[in-house]
Amino acid sequence: MWSIGTMEAPVTTSSPSNSSDVPTTMSIDKLFPALLECFGIILCGYIAGRANIITSTQAKGLGNFVSKFALPALLFKNMVLLDFGNVIWPFLWSILIAKVAVFVLVCVLTLIVASPDSRYSKAGLFSIFATQSNDFALGYPIVEALYQSTYPEYLQYIYLVAPVSLMLLNPIGFSLCEIQKWKNQGNHQQSKLVIMGLVMLQVLKNPIVFMVVIGIIAHFALHQTIPAFMAEFVDGLANSFGGAALFYLGLSMVGQLRKLTRSTILTLILLITAKLLLMPVICKEMVDMLDNSNTSAVNHTSLSNYAFLYGVFPTAPSVAIYAVYYNAELEVVTSGMVISTFLSAPIMYVSAWLLTMRWMDPQLVMNSLQKVSVNISIVSLVALVWTIAVMFLSKKFKRIPHMFTVNLFLAQFLTCVGMILWTFVVKSDNFIGQTLIFTLLCTSLYSTYVWPGLIALSLVLTKRFEDLKVLPGAFVIVGWGFPALVTSVLLIFGGKMSDVTDPSYFYGRHQIICTTVVASLSILLGGGCLVCLSRGSWAQNDQTQEQNPSFGTVEDLVNEVEPENQTLLTSPDGVTGSDRASLVCDCAPPPQPMPDMIISTNMNNTPSTPTGQCENRCESTDCLLVQVEEHQQVADRQVARHVLLCLLLIVSLLANLFNCLWLLFNPNPGRLYLELLFFCAVANYGQGFLSFALFGLDKHLIILPFKKRLRRLWYGRRKDEQLQTDLPEEIRMTCTQFNKYHKDQCIRDIVKKRRCGMTTMVDCFLGCELVEWLQQVGLAQDHGEAVLYGTRLQQGGVLQHIKQEYDFQDSQLYYHFMT
């Protein structure tokens, strides 16, 4: 029978009598500053890329410097100075075997499951994704913070372990990708043996691998000493790696989650599980098995803990480069790199904190667990209040699947409230109070388990049937009724544990079984629905699928009219240029004054198609184009965000399921169980952070109005009234170049005559159309440069939104060229 003794097992790993004699194996106090430093620089890079301060084309230059100059110099330096005498070789063999095991497991499963047309490329890239860690940019600073003062020799293992993937496993993955290319070509001009030789040649030409080999040769030739004449040069390049690599990692994350599609969800779950959960466990177990010759128990334990932390290091960004090179599985690799990077931070911190504890009183551990749960609940509660308010103010709660998402947010809200109230009644003798609060907490917590599966099911059903008229009520009944039923059964047949204060185990083994059943059913339902969403037969354009039938009728009214009908809607004959100003649609605001240079260019290059003109004046409140934009905002089901929410919550459900199974089948869970215990607490009571991150910052309700208000405060209200003679030179030159050489062609290519009233037309275009056109004609090298170019045109008065409410965006918003 399960008892409180089970809870004591993971924390009584050594007796208190000898705990004081065991030195600290990690410097945990330095870990948080190291994580803050690393992820702070990553965040700076992400902001720079997101704000188009550095475009993706410009970021490639920084990436080339990091991978072809700074990192090879760092590897060369450390290979020369490496002290092989202090290396514990069983540790390296353990990491090697763990990586090979995960590589083979992922590769074999992919070859079995994947479709034949892309089987080998998927197997190669997915196996590399699960085994190649971000050792140098992110791993080294964290290892340095933890072990610099206790085991400084551990730092050199990073330089020994990393080449395992680069020189042994990656070539196998590359070979599989080349075989797939060979099979797809049809005319097999090269044999597989030649392909293998070419792959090995490419691996040896890699600057990282090449400098590792050169560094090992120089290690013996130079007797572990870098000559004085080149030491400063090598140090300069090597020292530039840290900050530049982290900044580039942030740049490379911009826009990657946009590539997340429904067909990649299940694959992403399995790969992240293999990288962040399976890899560290296998690394630790292999060190425990192979490092038997180590006479020091403390050193053996620290190596085992080090292996676990090494396994948690996220996937390296270079894997995304491999995916781009082979043009395969880019969505999975790039999205997985971003998610694994940010999931690894809390896992590493909690792991390091728990692994430093040699002995701790079980009651102290339970008190710490309860304190963490309450603190997270308080912060999560605030985030959920904001998120729920946004859902109601934006009126999205009336639509599916947002209707079910609001129920999930409400369940998360009640879970946080229940956890906070639990701390006041758990130690009292008030039986009725404990029962009521436990009922609230348990029912709402189980409801948070059930709703991810139901939301995924609703996505499947709305995919097949546009209008769900009966099912929403049934969903709400199941989402709240099933958890209430399970809680009632638990209260009737379960027995309260007298010495347990954790609400997750308050009714002992019966509660663990109930949690296992609820989590398993939700995982099966959610996972099955996500698999259905990934079916190739459903792969269609998301925007087309997500349009409401009523929205289509509005959009039909604004489509470009046929040429033979345009004569009925154009301006009357004989209208002069001065008279045309009176025919400009109200939804197209009056043109702003432009600098003389731009005005003169416009006068000499008058567009062949008049812009922003209507037969009659129309009221902006009735403008059909504005109605289309509003319909787009309301009709957006945000499928990608819902899928990502379901994905992350299913991962947390897997952790809760492992937690329950660990307790049910393992009488002595061990110290690592503590990490799983704390992770489950964070996952259960910190769901509000995920909800806020995905749905709390509504673009049209929060972000755009805030940017508009901030712009008014920064520039003042007189900006729209004054001449734009103080424009920066780059904006003036961009506008002049566009007006003189490209505007006429742009008007012919993308400007269309669309209805803005029942009898009026306006010449306009979509923001996304201009972004695509700028890249096609070569005015912008990538998406970021195209958005920046369009923003400059708007700042220079060349184009404006039809109601002058939005800045230029790559979206389904309507813009027109100023006359």
mmCIF file of C-alpha atoms in Angstrom, residues 482-628:
data_model
loop_
_atom_site.group_PDB
_atom_site.id
_atom_site.type_symbol
_atom_site.label_atom_id
_atom_site.label_comp_id
_atom_site.label_asym_id
_atom_site.label_seq_id
_atom_site.Cartn_x
_atom_site.Cartn_y
_atom_site.Cartn_z
ATOM 1 C CA PHE A 482 -16.222 13.827 -16.176
ATOM 2 C CA PRO A 483 -13.723 15.448 -13.746
ATOM 3 C CA ALA A 484 -16.548 15.998 -11.242
ATOM 4 C CA LEU A 485 -17.547 12.325 -11.570
ATOM 5 C CA VAL A 486 -13.981 11.105 -11.003
ATOM 6 C CA THR A 487 -13.597 13.405 -7.986
ATOM 7 C CA SER A 488 -16.888 12.118 -6.535
ATOM 8 C CA VAL A 489 -15.746 8.514 -6.926
ATOM 9 C CA LEU A 490 -12.453 9.401 -5.242
ATOM 10 C CA LEU A 491 -14.196 11.067 -2.306
ATOM 11 C CA ILE A 492 -16.577 8.120 -1.847
ATOM 12 C CA PHE A 493 -14.159 5.210 -2.164
ATOM 13 C CA GLY A 494 -10.800 6.793 -1.321
ATOM 14 C CA GLY A 495 -9.177 7.092 2.062
ATOM 15 C CA LYS A 496 -7.523 10.301 3.227
ATOM 16 C CA MET A 497 -3.805 10.093 4.119
ATOM 17 C CA SER A 498 -3.296 11.620 7.530
ATOM 18 C CA ASP A 499 0.341 12.706 7.085
ATOM 19 C CA VAL A 500 0.173 14.020 3.490
ATOM 20 C CA THR A 501 -0.310 17.712 2.751
ATOM 21 C CA ASP A 502 0.198 17.611 -1.018
ATOM 22 C CA PRO A 503 -3.265 17.759 -2.679
ATOM 23 C CA SER A 504 -2.002 15.567 -5.515
ATOM 24 C CA TYR A 505 -1.606 12.622 -3.107
ATOM 25 C CA PHE A 506 -4.115 13.518 -0.399
ATOM 26 C CA TYR A 507 -6.127 10.334 -1.038
ATOM 27 C CA GLY A 508 -3.125 8.098 -1.564
ATOM 28 C CA ARG A 509 -3.037 5.262 -4.055
ATOM 29 C CA HIS A 510 -6.659 5.740 -5.131
ATOM 30 C CA GLN A 511 -5.947 9.308 -6.200
ATOM 31 C CA ILE A 512 -2.838 8.230 -8.113
ATOM 32 C CA ILE A 513 -4.910 5.659 -10.012
ATOM 33 C CA CYS A 514 -7.600 8.252 -10.802
ATOM 34 C CA THR A 515 -4.984 10.700 -12.049
ATOM 35 C CA THR A 516 -3.439 7.975 -14.197
ATOM 36 C CA VAL A 517 -6.805 7.150 -15.785
ATOM 37 C CA VAL A 518 -7.741 10.782 -16.502
ATOM 38 C CA ALA A 519 -4.293 11.677 -17.887
ATOM 39 C CA SER A 520 -4.142 8.536 -20.043
ATOM 40 C CA LEU A 521 -7.567 9.136 -21.578
ATOM 41 C CA SER A 522 -6.780 12.771 -22.340
ATOM 42 C CA ILE A 523 -3.398 11.877 -23.859
ATOM 43 C CA LEU A 524 -5.024 9.228 -26.065
ATOM 44 C CA LEU A 525 -7.789 11.602 -27.149
ATOM 45 C CA GLY A 526 -5.515 14.606 -27.714
ATOM 46 C CA GLY A 527 -2.753 12.597 -29.359
ATOM 47 C CA GLY A 528 -5.206 10.795 -31.622
ATOM 48 C CA CYS A 529 -6.829 14.055 -32.699
ATOM 49 C CA LEU A 530 -3.458 15.646 -33.411
ATOM 50 C CA VAL A 531 -2.601 12.614 -35.540
ATOM 51 C CA CYS A 532 -5.867 13.132 -37.438
ATOM 52 C CA LEU A 533 -4.981 16.790 -37.962
ATOM 53 C CA SER A 534 -1.665 15.725 -39.442
ATOM 54 C CA ARG A 535 -3.256 13.564 -42.143
ATOM 55 C CA GLY A 536 -2.053 14.606 -45.581
ATOM 56 C CA SER A 537 -5.542 14.514 -47.087
ATOM 57 C CA TRP A 538 -6.473 17.507 -44.935
ATOM 58 C CA ALA A 539 -3.459 19.601 -45.823
ATOM 59 C CA GLN A 540 -5.041 22.723 -47.304
ATOM 60 C CA ASN A 541 -4.562 26.418 -46.936
ATOM 61 C CA ASP A 542 -5.343 27.433 -43.367
ATOM 62 C CA GLN A 543 -6.733 30.822 -44.251
ATOM 63 C CA THR A 544 -9.143 29.375 -46.794
ATOM 64 C CA GLN A 545 -10.304 26.716 -44.370
ATOM 65 C CA GLU A 546 -10.774 29.059 -41.485
ATOM 66 C CA GLN A 547 -12.941 31.582 -43.294
ATOM 67 C CA ASN A 548 -16.528 31.744 -42.121
ATOM 68 C CA PRO A 549 -19.152 31.122 -44.827
ATOM 69 C CA SER A 550 -20.655 34.548 -44.157
ATOM 70 C CA PHE A 551 -17.224 36.079 -44.475
ATOM 71 C CA GLY A 552 -16.937 34.708 -47.994
ATOM 72 C CA THR A 553 -19.998 36.655 -49.100
ATOM 73 C CA VAL A 554 -18.500 39.915 -47.869
ATOM 74 C CA GLU A 555 -15.192 39.199 -49.543
ATOM 75 C CA ASP A 556 -16.925 38.429 -52.842
ATOM 76 C CA LEU A 557 -18.297 41.975 -52.894
ATOM 77 C CA VAL A 558 -14.838 43.535 -52.773
ATOM 78 C CA ASN A 559 -13.167 41.320 -55.356
ATOM 79 C CA GLU A 560 -11.910 42.882 -58.526
ATOM 80 C CA VAL A 561 -14.705 43.416 -61.056
ATOM 81 C CA GLU A 562 -14.561 42.063 -64.567
ATOM 82 C CA PRO A 563 -13.113 44.449 -67.184
ATOM 83 C CA GLU A 564 -16.395 44.775 -69.042
ATOM 84 C CA ASN A 565 -18.162 45.924 -65.890
ATOM 85 C CA GLN A 566 -15.548 48.413 -64.783
ATOM 86 C CA THR A 567 -16.961 51.169 -66.998
ATOM 87 C CA LEU A 568 -20.055 51.304 -64.815
ATOM 88 C CA LEU A 569 -18.021 52.074 -61.743
ATOM 89 C CA THR A 570 -15.224 54.338 -62.905
ATOM 90 C CA SER A 571 -15.232 58.096 -62.634
ATOM 91 C CA PRO A 572 -17.262 60.096 -65.157
ATOM 92 C CA ASP A 573 -15.680 61.222 -68.351
ATOM 93 C CA GLY A 574 -14.155 64.640 -68.496
ATOM 94 C CA VAL A 575 -13.264 64.798 -64.826
ATOM 95 C CA THR A 576 -10.008 66.684 -64.409
ATOM 96 C CA GLY A 577 -7.261 65.881 -61.961
ATOM 97 C CA SER A 578 -8.417 68.636 -59.616
ATOM 98 C CA ASP A 579 -11.964 67.257 -59.638
ATOM 99 C CA ARG A 580 -10.852 63.743 -58.881
ATOM 100 C CA ALA A 581 -9.998 64.725 -55.315
ATOM 101 C CA SER A 582 -13.698 65.033 -54.594
ATOM 102 C CA LEU A 583 -14.223 61.454 -55.704
ATOM 103 C CA VAL A 584 -11.727 59.906 -53.328
ATOM 104 C CA CYS A 585 -13.363 57.367 -51.028
ATOM 105 C CA ASP A 586 -13.836 58.401 -47.410
ATOM 106 C CA CYS A 587 -12.087 55.235 -46.275
ATOM 107 C CA ALA A 588 -9.013 56.448 -48.112
ATOM 108 C CA PRO A 589 -7.770 59.421 -46.056
ATOM 109 C CA PRO A 590 -6.536 62.563 -47.759
ATOM 110 C CA PRO A 591 -2.975 62.295 -48.978
ATOM 111 C CA GLN A 592 -0.318 63.575 -46.617
ATOM 112 C CA PRO A 593 2.196 66.182 -47.792
ATOM 113 C CA MET A 594 5.428 64.636 -48.992
ATOM 114 C CA PRO A 595 8.942 66.003 -49.331
ATOM 115 C CA ASP A 596 9.661 67.999 -52.462
ATOM 116 C CA MET A 597 11.925 65.318 -53.869
ATOM 117 C CA ILE A 598 9.194 62.713 -53.676
ATOM 118 C CA ILE A 599 6.480 65.072 -54.944
ATOM 119 C CA SER A 600 8.468 65.943 -58.042
ATOM 120 C CA THR A 601 9.011 62.291 -58.771
ATOM 121 C CA ASN A 602 5.302 61.578 -58.415
ATOM 122 C CA MET A 603 4.392 64.393 -60.814
ATOM 123 C CA ASN A 604 6.693 63.068 -63.493
ATOM 124 C CA ASN A 605 5.579 59.481 -63.034
ATOM 125 C CA THR A 606 1.820 59.617 -62.752
ATOM 126 C CA PRO A 607 0.402 56.081 -62.477
ATOM 127 C CA SER A 608 -1.625 54.886 -65.394
ATOM 128 C CA THR A 609 -4.334 53.667 -63.003
ATOM 129 C CA PRO A 610 -5.833 56.328 -60.672
ATOM 130 C CA THR A 611 -5.630 55.209 -57.055
ATOM 131 C CA GLY A 612 -8.165 55.579 -54.282
ATOM 132 C CA GLN A 613 -10.979 56.868 -56.518
ATOM 133 C CA CYS A 614 -14.713 56.152 -56.304
ATOM 134 C CA GLU A 615 -17.728 57.128 -58.358
ATOM 135 C CA ASN A 616 -19.457 58.524 -55.292
ATOM 136 C CA ARG A 617 -18.370 59.297 -51.775
ATOM 137 C CA CYS A 618 -18.952 56.450 -49.337
ATOM 138 C CA GLU A 619 -19.126 56.417 -45.563
ATOM 139 C CA SER A 620 -16.123 54.856 -43.885
ATOM 140 C CA THR A 621 -18.323 53.130 -41.305
ATOM 141 C CA ASP A 622 -19.974 51.164 -44.117
ATOM 142 C CA CYS A 623 -16.787 50.460 -46.071
ATOM 143 C CA LEU A 624 -16.812 46.836 -47.215
ATOM 144 C CA LEU A 625 -13.015 46.655 -47.069
ATOM 145 C CA VAL A 626 -13.086 47.573 -43.387
ATOM 146 C CA GLN A 627 -15.762 44.941 -42.841
ATOM 147 C CA VAL A 628 -13.552 42.356 -44.493
#
